[in-house]
Amino acid sequence: MAKAKKILINAIVLILCTCYLFPIYIVIVNSFKNRSELYENILALPEKLTFEYYAKALEKMSFLNALKNSLVVTLISIAIIVVLASMTAWMMVRVNNKISKLLFLVFVSTMLIPFQTLMMPLMQEMGWIRDNLHIPMIDHLGGLIYMNVGFGASMAVFLYHGFVKSIPISLEEAATIDGCTRLGVFWKIVFPMLKPTTVTVVILDVIWIWNDYLLPSLVLSSKANRTIPLSTASFFGQFTIQWNMAMAGLTLTIIPVIIFYLCAQKYIIKGVAAGAVK
């Protein structure tokens, strides 16, 4: 009975995994096909294995430039989010007065607001800053980074806040007695202990920022500033869609994130559980 139950569970897991991976199979297989093969049967394997459409996709997407822009936006945004959110959560937990509790509730509440309700007022405000304060918030990578930090701070503070509660305050008091400054206590004692949550924040934000299309499409207009999702959208025209090159471009887009996720996946469950439960 137990063996039959185990076989049934494994079969269900296998079916679910197949359903989940099926779209990825469609994308990869069709990235090697010409247009006639693709329209004839999207499920069949390609008759000839060629990287011709990958080369064309690289050229049309300006892939190296788009990759550079995506890396700059993703890395700088995440670095700022990690530093500011971890310090903010630490101070909220250690001060622990009515104001800090109210601020934490504000951070958590902003996680419930859909971005679609904010995008038009946000663009109007960023346009006003550009026109009146002459700060390049529109069509500039710095403006996109600034907005990413604002939208990513709430979740990061929430995760860090829960984990900081589990750090004994006696460690910080001992470091202070030994002559460590307030800033030194954080960087030498607290922040190294936040590693599981930091890795979780990094993983979740990399997946979000790297794949984000809506916010960059509102902020970035020039071809030189396009990120990878915006460059991939160039294959989807108003009247025609170059499906084979689009599939090749999508495959190139997801490879860096998959590599990163596979390297860091062991931390995500541990970090989320530690941050949300404690």
Short mmCIF file of N, CA and C in Angstrom, two decimals, residues 96-220:
data_model
loop_
_atom_site.label_atom_id
_atom_site.label_comp_id
_atom_site.label_asym_id
_atom_site.label_seq_id
_atom_site.Cartn_x
_atom_site.Cartn_y
_atom_site.Cartn_z
N ASN A 96 11.83 50.13 18.29
CA ASN A 96 10.60 49.48 18.77
C ASN A 96 9.68 50.43 19.55
N ASN A 97 9.40 51.61 19.00
CA ASN A 97 8.42 52.49 19.59
C ASN A 97 7.21 52.59 18.67
N LYS A 98 6.28 53.46 18.99
CA LYS A 98 5.06 53.56 18.19
C LYS A 98 5.34 54.04 16.76
N ILE A 99 6.31 54.94 16.64
CA ILE A 99 6.63 55.46 15.31
C ILE A 99 7.22 54.37 14.42
N SER A 100 8.15 53.57 14.97
CA SER A 100 8.76 52.50 14.18
C SER A 100 7.73 51.44 13.81
N LYS A 101 6.80 51.14 14.71
CA LYS A 101 5.75 50.17 14.41
C LYS A 101 4.83 50.71 13.31
N LEU A 102 4.52 52.01 13.38
CA LEU A 102 3.67 52.62 12.36
C LEU A 102 4.37 52.60 11.00
N LEU A 103 5.66 52.91 10.98
CA LEU A 103 6.42 52.89 9.73
C LEU A 103 6.46 51.48 9.13
N PHE A 104 6.61 50.48 9.99
CA PHE A 104 6.63 49.10 9.50
C PHE A 104 5.28 48.74 8.88
N LEU A 105 4.19 49.17 9.50
CA LEU A 105 2.86 48.91 8.93
C LEU A 105 2.70 49.60 7.59
N VAL A 106 3.28 50.79 7.45
CA VAL A 106 3.21 51.51 6.18
C VAL A 106 3.96 50.73 5.10
N PHE A 107 5.15 50.22 5.44
CA PHE A 107 5.92 49.43 4.49
C PHE A 107 5.14 48.19 4.05
N VAL A 108 4.54 47.50 5.02
CA VAL A 108 3.78 46.29 4.69
C VAL A 108 2.55 46.63 3.86
N SER A 109 1.89 47.74 4.18
CA SER A 109 0.67 48.13 3.46
C SER A 109 0.96 48.43 2.00
N THR A 110 2.11 49.03 1.72
CA THR A 110 2.43 49.37 0.33
C THR A 110 2.61 48.14 -0.54
N MET A 111 2.87 46.98 0.06
CA MET A 111 3.00 45.75 -0.71
C MET A 111 1.66 45.33 -1.32
N LEU A 112 0.56 45.85 -0.78
CA LEU A 112 -0.77 45.46 -1.24
C LEU A 112 -1.30 46.35 -2.36
N ILE A 113 -0.58 47.41 -2.71
CA ILE A 113 -1.04 48.36 -3.72
C ILE A 113 -0.60 47.88 -5.10
N PRO A 114 -1.51 47.64 -6.04
CA PRO A 114 -1.12 47.22 -7.39
C PRO A 114 -0.36 48.33 -8.11
N PHE A 115 0.67 47.94 -8.86
CA PHE A 115 1.47 48.93 -9.57
C PHE A 115 0.64 49.68 -10.61
N GLN A 116 -0.34 49.01 -11.21
CA GLN A 116 -1.15 49.63 -12.26
C GLN A 116 -1.89 50.86 -11.77
N THR A 117 -2.20 50.93 -10.46
CA THR A 117 -2.89 52.10 -9.93
C THR A 117 -1.95 53.28 -9.71
N LEU A 118 -0.63 53.00 -9.73
CA LEU A 118 0.35 54.05 -9.45
C LEU A 118 1.09 54.54 -10.68
N MET A 119 1.03 53.80 -11.78
CA MET A 119 1.96 54.08 -12.87
C MET A 119 1.71 55.44 -13.53
N MET A 120 0.45 55.84 -13.71
CA MET A 120 0.20 57.13 -14.34
C MET A 120 0.60 58.30 -13.43
N PRO A 121 0.19 58.33 -12.15
CA PRO A 121 0.68 59.40 -11.26
C PRO A 121 2.20 59.39 -11.13
N LEU A 122 2.80 58.20 -11.12
CA LEU A 122 4.25 58.10 -11.01
C LEU A 122 4.94 58.75 -12.20
N MET A 123 4.47 58.45 -13.41
CA MET A 123 5.08 59.03 -14.60
C MET A 123 4.88 60.55 -14.65
N GLN A 124 3.73 61.03 -14.20
CA GLN A 124 3.51 62.47 -14.15
C GLN A 124 4.46 63.14 -13.17
N GLU A 125 4.67 62.49 -12.03
CA GLU A 125 5.58 63.05 -11.03
C GLU A 125 7.03 63.04 -11.52
N MET A 126 7.43 61.94 -12.15
CA MET A 126 8.79 61.86 -12.67
C MET A 126 9.02 62.87 -13.80
N GLY A 127 7.96 63.10 -14.61
CA GLY A 127 8.05 64.11 -15.66
C GLY A 127 8.19 65.51 -15.08
N TRP A 128 7.47 65.78 -13.99
CA TRP A 128 7.59 67.08 -13.33
C TRP A 128 9.00 67.29 -12.78
N ILE A 129 9.57 66.25 -12.17
CA ILE A 129 10.93 66.35 -11.64
C ILE A 129 11.92 66.61 -12.78
N ARG A 130 11.73 65.94 -13.91
CA ARG A 130 12.62 66.16 -15.05
C ARG A 130 12.51 67.58 -15.59
N ASP A 131 11.29 68.08 -15.72
CA ASP A 131 11.08 69.39 -16.34
C ASP A 131 11.42 70.55 -15.42
N ASN A 132 11.19 70.41 -14.11
CA ASN A 132 11.37 71.53 -13.19
C ASN A 132 12.66 71.47 -12.39
N LEU A 133 13.08 70.27 -12.03
CA LEU A 133 14.31 70.12 -11.26
C LEU A 133 15.49 69.70 -12.13
N HIS A 134 15.20 69.37 -13.40
CA HIS A 134 16.22 68.99 -14.38
C HIS A 134 17.04 67.78 -13.94
N ILE A 135 16.34 66.85 -13.28
CA ILE A 135 16.94 65.56 -12.91
C ILE A 135 16.42 64.52 -13.89
N PRO A 136 17.28 63.81 -14.61
CA PRO A 136 16.83 62.88 -15.67
C PRO A 136 16.20 61.61 -15.11
N MET A 137 14.90 61.69 -14.79
CA MET A 137 14.20 60.53 -14.24
C MET A 137 13.55 59.69 -15.33
N ILE A 138 13.29 60.30 -16.50
CA ILE A 138 12.65 59.60 -17.61
C ILE A 138 13.71 59.32 -18.68
N ASP A 139 13.64 58.11 -19.28
CA ASP A 139 14.59 57.68 -20.29
C ASP A 139 16.03 57.76 -19.79
N HIS A 140 16.21 57.29 -18.57
CA HIS A 140 17.55 57.26 -17.96
C HIS A 140 17.60 56.07 -17.01
N LEU A 141 18.70 55.34 -17.06
CA LEU A 141 18.81 54.15 -16.21
C LEU A 141 18.78 54.52 -14.73
N GLY A 142 19.32 55.69 -14.39
CA GLY A 142 19.29 56.12 -12.99
C GLY A 142 17.87 56.31 -12.48
N GLY A 143 16.99 56.85 -13.31
CA GLY A 143 15.60 57.00 -12.90
C GLY A 143 14.92 55.67 -12.68
N LEU A 144 15.22 54.69 -13.55
CA LEU A 144 14.64 53.35 -13.39
C LEU A 144 15.16 52.69 -12.12
N ILE A 145 16.43 52.86 -11.83
CA ILE A 145 17.01 52.30 -10.60
C ILE A 145 16.33 52.91 -9.37
N TYR A 146 16.13 54.21 -9.41
CA TYR A 146 15.48 54.91 -8.29
C TYR A 146 14.09 54.34 -8.04
N MET A 147 13.32 54.11 -9.10
CA MET A 147 11.97 53.57 -8.95
C MET A 147 11.99 52.11 -8.48
N ASN A 148 12.94 51.34 -8.99
CA ASN A 148 13.07 49.95 -8.54
C ASN A 148 13.34 49.87 -7.04
N VAL A 149 14.18 50.76 -6.55
CA VAL A 149 14.49 50.78 -5.11
C VAL A 149 13.22 51.09 -4.32
N GLY A 150 12.43 52.05 -4.80
CA GLY A 150 11.20 52.39 -4.09
C GLY A 150 10.20 51.25 -4.06
N PHE A 151 10.04 50.56 -5.19
CA PHE A 151 9.05 49.48 -5.25
C PHE A 151 9.56 48.20 -4.57
N GLY A 152 10.87 48.01 -4.47
CA GLY A 152 11.41 46.80 -3.87
C GLY A 152 11.69 46.90 -2.39
N ALA A 153 11.62 48.10 -1.83
CA ALA A 153 12.00 48.29 -0.43
C ALA A 153 11.04 47.60 0.53
N SER A 154 9.73 47.65 0.24
CA SER A 154 8.74 47.15 1.20
C SER A 154 8.93 45.67 1.52
N MET A 155 9.02 44.84 0.49
CA MET A 155 9.18 43.41 0.71
C MET A 155 10.49 43.12 1.43
N ALA A 156 11.56 43.83 1.04
CA ALA A 156 12.87 43.59 1.67
C ALA A 156 12.83 43.95 3.15
N VAL A 157 12.23 45.08 3.49
CA VAL A 157 12.11 45.47 4.90
C VAL A 157 11.30 44.45 5.67
N PHE A 158 10.22 43.95 5.07
CA PHE A 158 9.39 42.95 5.73
C PHE A 158 10.18 41.69 6.05
N LEU A 159 10.97 41.20 5.10
CA LEU A 159 11.76 39.98 5.32
C LEU A 159 12.86 40.21 6.35
N TYR A 160 13.57 41.32 6.23
CA TYR A 160 14.65 41.61 7.18
C TYR A 160 14.11 41.83 8.59
N HIS A 161 12.97 42.47 8.69
CA HIS A 161 12.39 42.79 9.99
C HIS A 161 12.14 41.52 10.81
N GLY A 162 11.60 40.51 10.15
CA GLY A 162 11.34 39.26 10.86
C GLY A 162 12.61 38.56 11.30
N PHE A 163 13.67 38.62 10.49
CA PHE A 163 14.90 37.91 10.83
C PHE A 163 15.68 38.64 11.92
N VAL A 164 15.67 39.98 11.89
CA VAL A 164 16.42 40.75 12.89
C VAL A 164 15.91 40.44 14.30
N LYS A 165 14.61 40.15 14.43
CA LYS A 165 14.05 39.83 15.75
C LYS A 165 14.72 38.61 16.39
N SER A 166 15.26 37.72 15.56
CA SER A 166 15.87 36.50 16.08
C SER A 166 17.32 36.70 16.51
N ILE A 167 17.90 37.86 16.25
CA ILE A 167 19.30 38.13 16.61
C ILE A 167 19.35 38.66 18.05
N PRO A 168 20.05 38.01 18.94
CA PRO A 168 20.11 38.47 20.34
C PRO A 168 20.74 39.85 20.44
N ILE A 169 20.08 40.74 21.19
CA ILE A 169 20.59 42.10 21.34
C ILE A 169 21.87 42.11 22.19
N SER A 170 22.08 41.03 22.95
CA SER A 170 23.29 40.95 23.79
C SER A 170 24.56 40.96 22.95
N LEU A 171 24.51 40.42 21.74
CA LEU A 171 25.68 40.46 20.85
C LEU A 171 26.04 41.90 20.49
N GLU A 172 25.03 42.70 20.23
CA GLU A 172 25.28 44.10 19.89
C GLU A 172 25.77 44.87 21.12
N GLU A 173 25.23 44.58 22.28
CA GLU A 173 25.67 45.25 23.49
C GLU A 173 27.13 44.91 23.81
N ALA A 174 27.50 43.64 23.60
CA ALA A 174 28.89 43.24 23.84
C ALA A 174 29.84 43.95 22.88
N ALA A 175 29.44 44.07 21.63
CA ALA A 175 30.28 44.78 20.65
C ALA A 175 30.40 46.25 21.00
N THR A 176 29.33 46.87 21.50
CA THR A 176 29.38 48.28 21.90
C THR A 176 30.32 48.47 23.08
N ILE A 177 30.27 47.56 24.04
CA ILE A 177 31.17 47.64 25.20
C ILE A 177 32.62 47.53 24.78
N ASP A 178 32.88 46.73 23.73
CA ASP A 178 34.24 46.57 23.21
C ASP A 178 34.70 47.76 22.38
N GLY A 179 33.85 48.77 22.23
CA GLY A 179 34.26 49.98 21.53
C GLY A 179 33.79 50.08 20.10
N CYS A 180 32.89 49.23 19.68
CA CYS A 180 32.39 49.26 18.31
C CYS A 180 31.35 50.37 18.16
N THR A 181 31.42 51.10 17.08
CA THR A 181 30.44 52.15 16.82
C THR A 181 29.11 51.55 16.42
N ARG A 182 28.09 52.42 16.38
CA ARG A 182 26.75 51.95 16.00
C ARG A 182 26.76 51.37 14.59
N LEU A 183 27.44 52.07 13.68
CA LEU A 183 27.53 51.57 12.32
C LEU A 183 28.38 50.30 12.26
N GLY A 184 29.42 50.25 13.06
CA GLY A 184 30.26 49.06 13.10
C GLY A 184 29.52 47.85 13.62
N VAL A 185 28.63 48.06 14.60
CA VAL A 185 27.83 46.96 15.13
C VAL A 185 26.98 46.33 14.02
N PHE A 186 26.40 47.20 13.19
CA PHE A 186 25.55 46.68 12.13
C PHE A 186 26.36 45.89 11.11
N TRP A 187 27.44 46.49 10.60
CA TRP A 187 28.19 45.86 9.51
C TRP A 187 29.02 44.66 9.96
N LYS A 188 29.51 44.67 11.19
CA LYS A 188 30.39 43.59 11.66
C LYS A 188 29.64 42.49 12.41
N ILE A 189 28.51 42.82 13.01
CA ILE A 189 27.78 41.84 13.83
C ILE A 189 26.46 41.44 13.18
N VAL A 190 25.62 42.44 12.87
CA VAL A 190 24.25 42.16 12.44
C VAL A 190 24.19 41.70 10.99
N PHE A 191 24.79 42.48 10.08
CA PHE A 191 24.62 42.20 8.66
C PHE A 191 25.14 40.82 8.25
N PRO A 192 26.30 40.35 8.76
CA PRO A 192 26.72 38.99 8.40
C PRO A 192 25.72 37.91 8.82
N MET A 193 24.98 38.16 9.90
CA MET A 193 24.00 37.18 10.36
C MET A 193 22.73 37.21 9.51
N LEU A 194 22.57 38.24 8.70
CA LEU A 194 21.39 38.35 7.85
C LEU A 194 21.57 37.67 6.50
N LYS A 195 22.62 36.87 6.33
CA LYS A 195 22.95 36.29 5.03
C LYS A 195 21.80 35.51 4.40
N PRO A 196 21.10 34.62 5.13
CA PRO A 196 20.00 33.88 4.48
C PRO A 196 18.92 34.79 3.90
N THR A 197 18.53 35.81 4.68
CA THR A 197 17.51 36.73 4.19
C THR A 197 18.05 37.59 3.06
N THR A 198 19.32 37.99 3.14
CA THR A 198 19.92 38.79 2.07
C THR A 198 19.90 38.02 0.75
N VAL A 199 20.26 36.75 0.79
CA VAL A 199 20.26 35.93 -0.42
C VAL A 199 18.84 35.79 -0.96
N THR A 200 17.86 35.64 -0.08
CA THR A 200 16.47 35.54 -0.51
C THR A 200 16.02 36.82 -1.19
N VAL A 201 16.32 37.96 -0.59
CA VAL A 201 15.96 39.25 -1.19
C VAL A 201 16.62 39.40 -2.56
N VAL A 202 17.88 39.02 -2.65
CA VAL A 202 18.60 39.12 -3.91
C VAL A 202 17.95 38.24 -4.98
N ILE A 203 17.63 37.00 -4.63
CA ILE A 203 17.02 36.08 -5.60
C ILE A 203 15.69 36.61 -6.10
N LEU A 204 14.82 36.99 -5.19
CA LEU A 204 13.49 37.46 -5.57
C LEU A 204 13.57 38.75 -6.40
N ASP A 205 14.48 39.64 -6.03
CA ASP A 205 14.59 40.91 -6.75
C ASP A 205 15.27 40.73 -8.11
N VAL A 206 16.21 39.80 -8.21
CA VAL A 206 16.82 39.54 -9.51
C VAL A 206 15.77 39.04 -10.50
N ILE A 207 14.94 38.09 -10.06
CA ILE A 207 13.90 37.56 -10.93
C ILE A 207 12.91 38.65 -11.33
N TRP A 208 12.56 39.50 -10.38
CA TRP A 208 11.60 40.58 -10.65
C TRP A 208 12.18 41.65 -11.57
N ILE A 209 13.33 42.20 -11.22
CA ILE A 209 13.89 43.32 -11.97
C ILE A 209 14.36 42.86 -13.35
N TRP A 210 14.98 41.69 -13.44
CA TRP A 210 15.49 41.22 -14.72
C TRP A 210 14.37 40.99 -15.73
N ASN A 211 13.24 40.47 -15.25
CA ASN A 211 12.13 40.14 -16.15
C ASN A 211 11.09 41.24 -16.27
N ASP A 212 11.27 42.33 -15.55
CA ASP A 212 10.26 43.39 -15.54
C ASP A 212 10.16 44.07 -16.91
N TYR A 213 8.95 44.18 -17.39
CA TYR A 213 8.72 44.84 -18.69
C TYR A 213 7.93 46.14 -18.54
N LEU A 214 6.92 46.14 -17.68
CA LEU A 214 5.99 47.27 -17.62
C LEU A 214 6.67 48.56 -17.19
N LEU A 215 7.39 48.55 -16.06
CA LEU A 215 8.03 49.78 -15.59
C LEU A 215 9.10 50.29 -16.55
N PRO A 216 10.02 49.44 -17.04
CA PRO A 216 10.99 49.95 -18.03
C PRO A 216 10.33 50.48 -19.30
N SER A 217 9.21 49.87 -19.72
CA SER A 217 8.54 50.35 -20.93
C SER A 217 7.96 51.73 -20.74
N LEU A 218 7.63 52.09 -19.50
CA LEU A 218 7.12 53.42 -19.21
C LEU A 218 8.24 54.44 -19.06
N VAL A 219 9.38 53.99 -18.54
CA VAL A 219 10.47 54.91 -18.21
C VAL A 219 11.43 55.10 -19.37
N LEU A 220 11.79 54.01 -20.06
CA LEU A 220 12.84 54.05 -21.08
C LEU A 220 12.22 54.10 -22.47
#
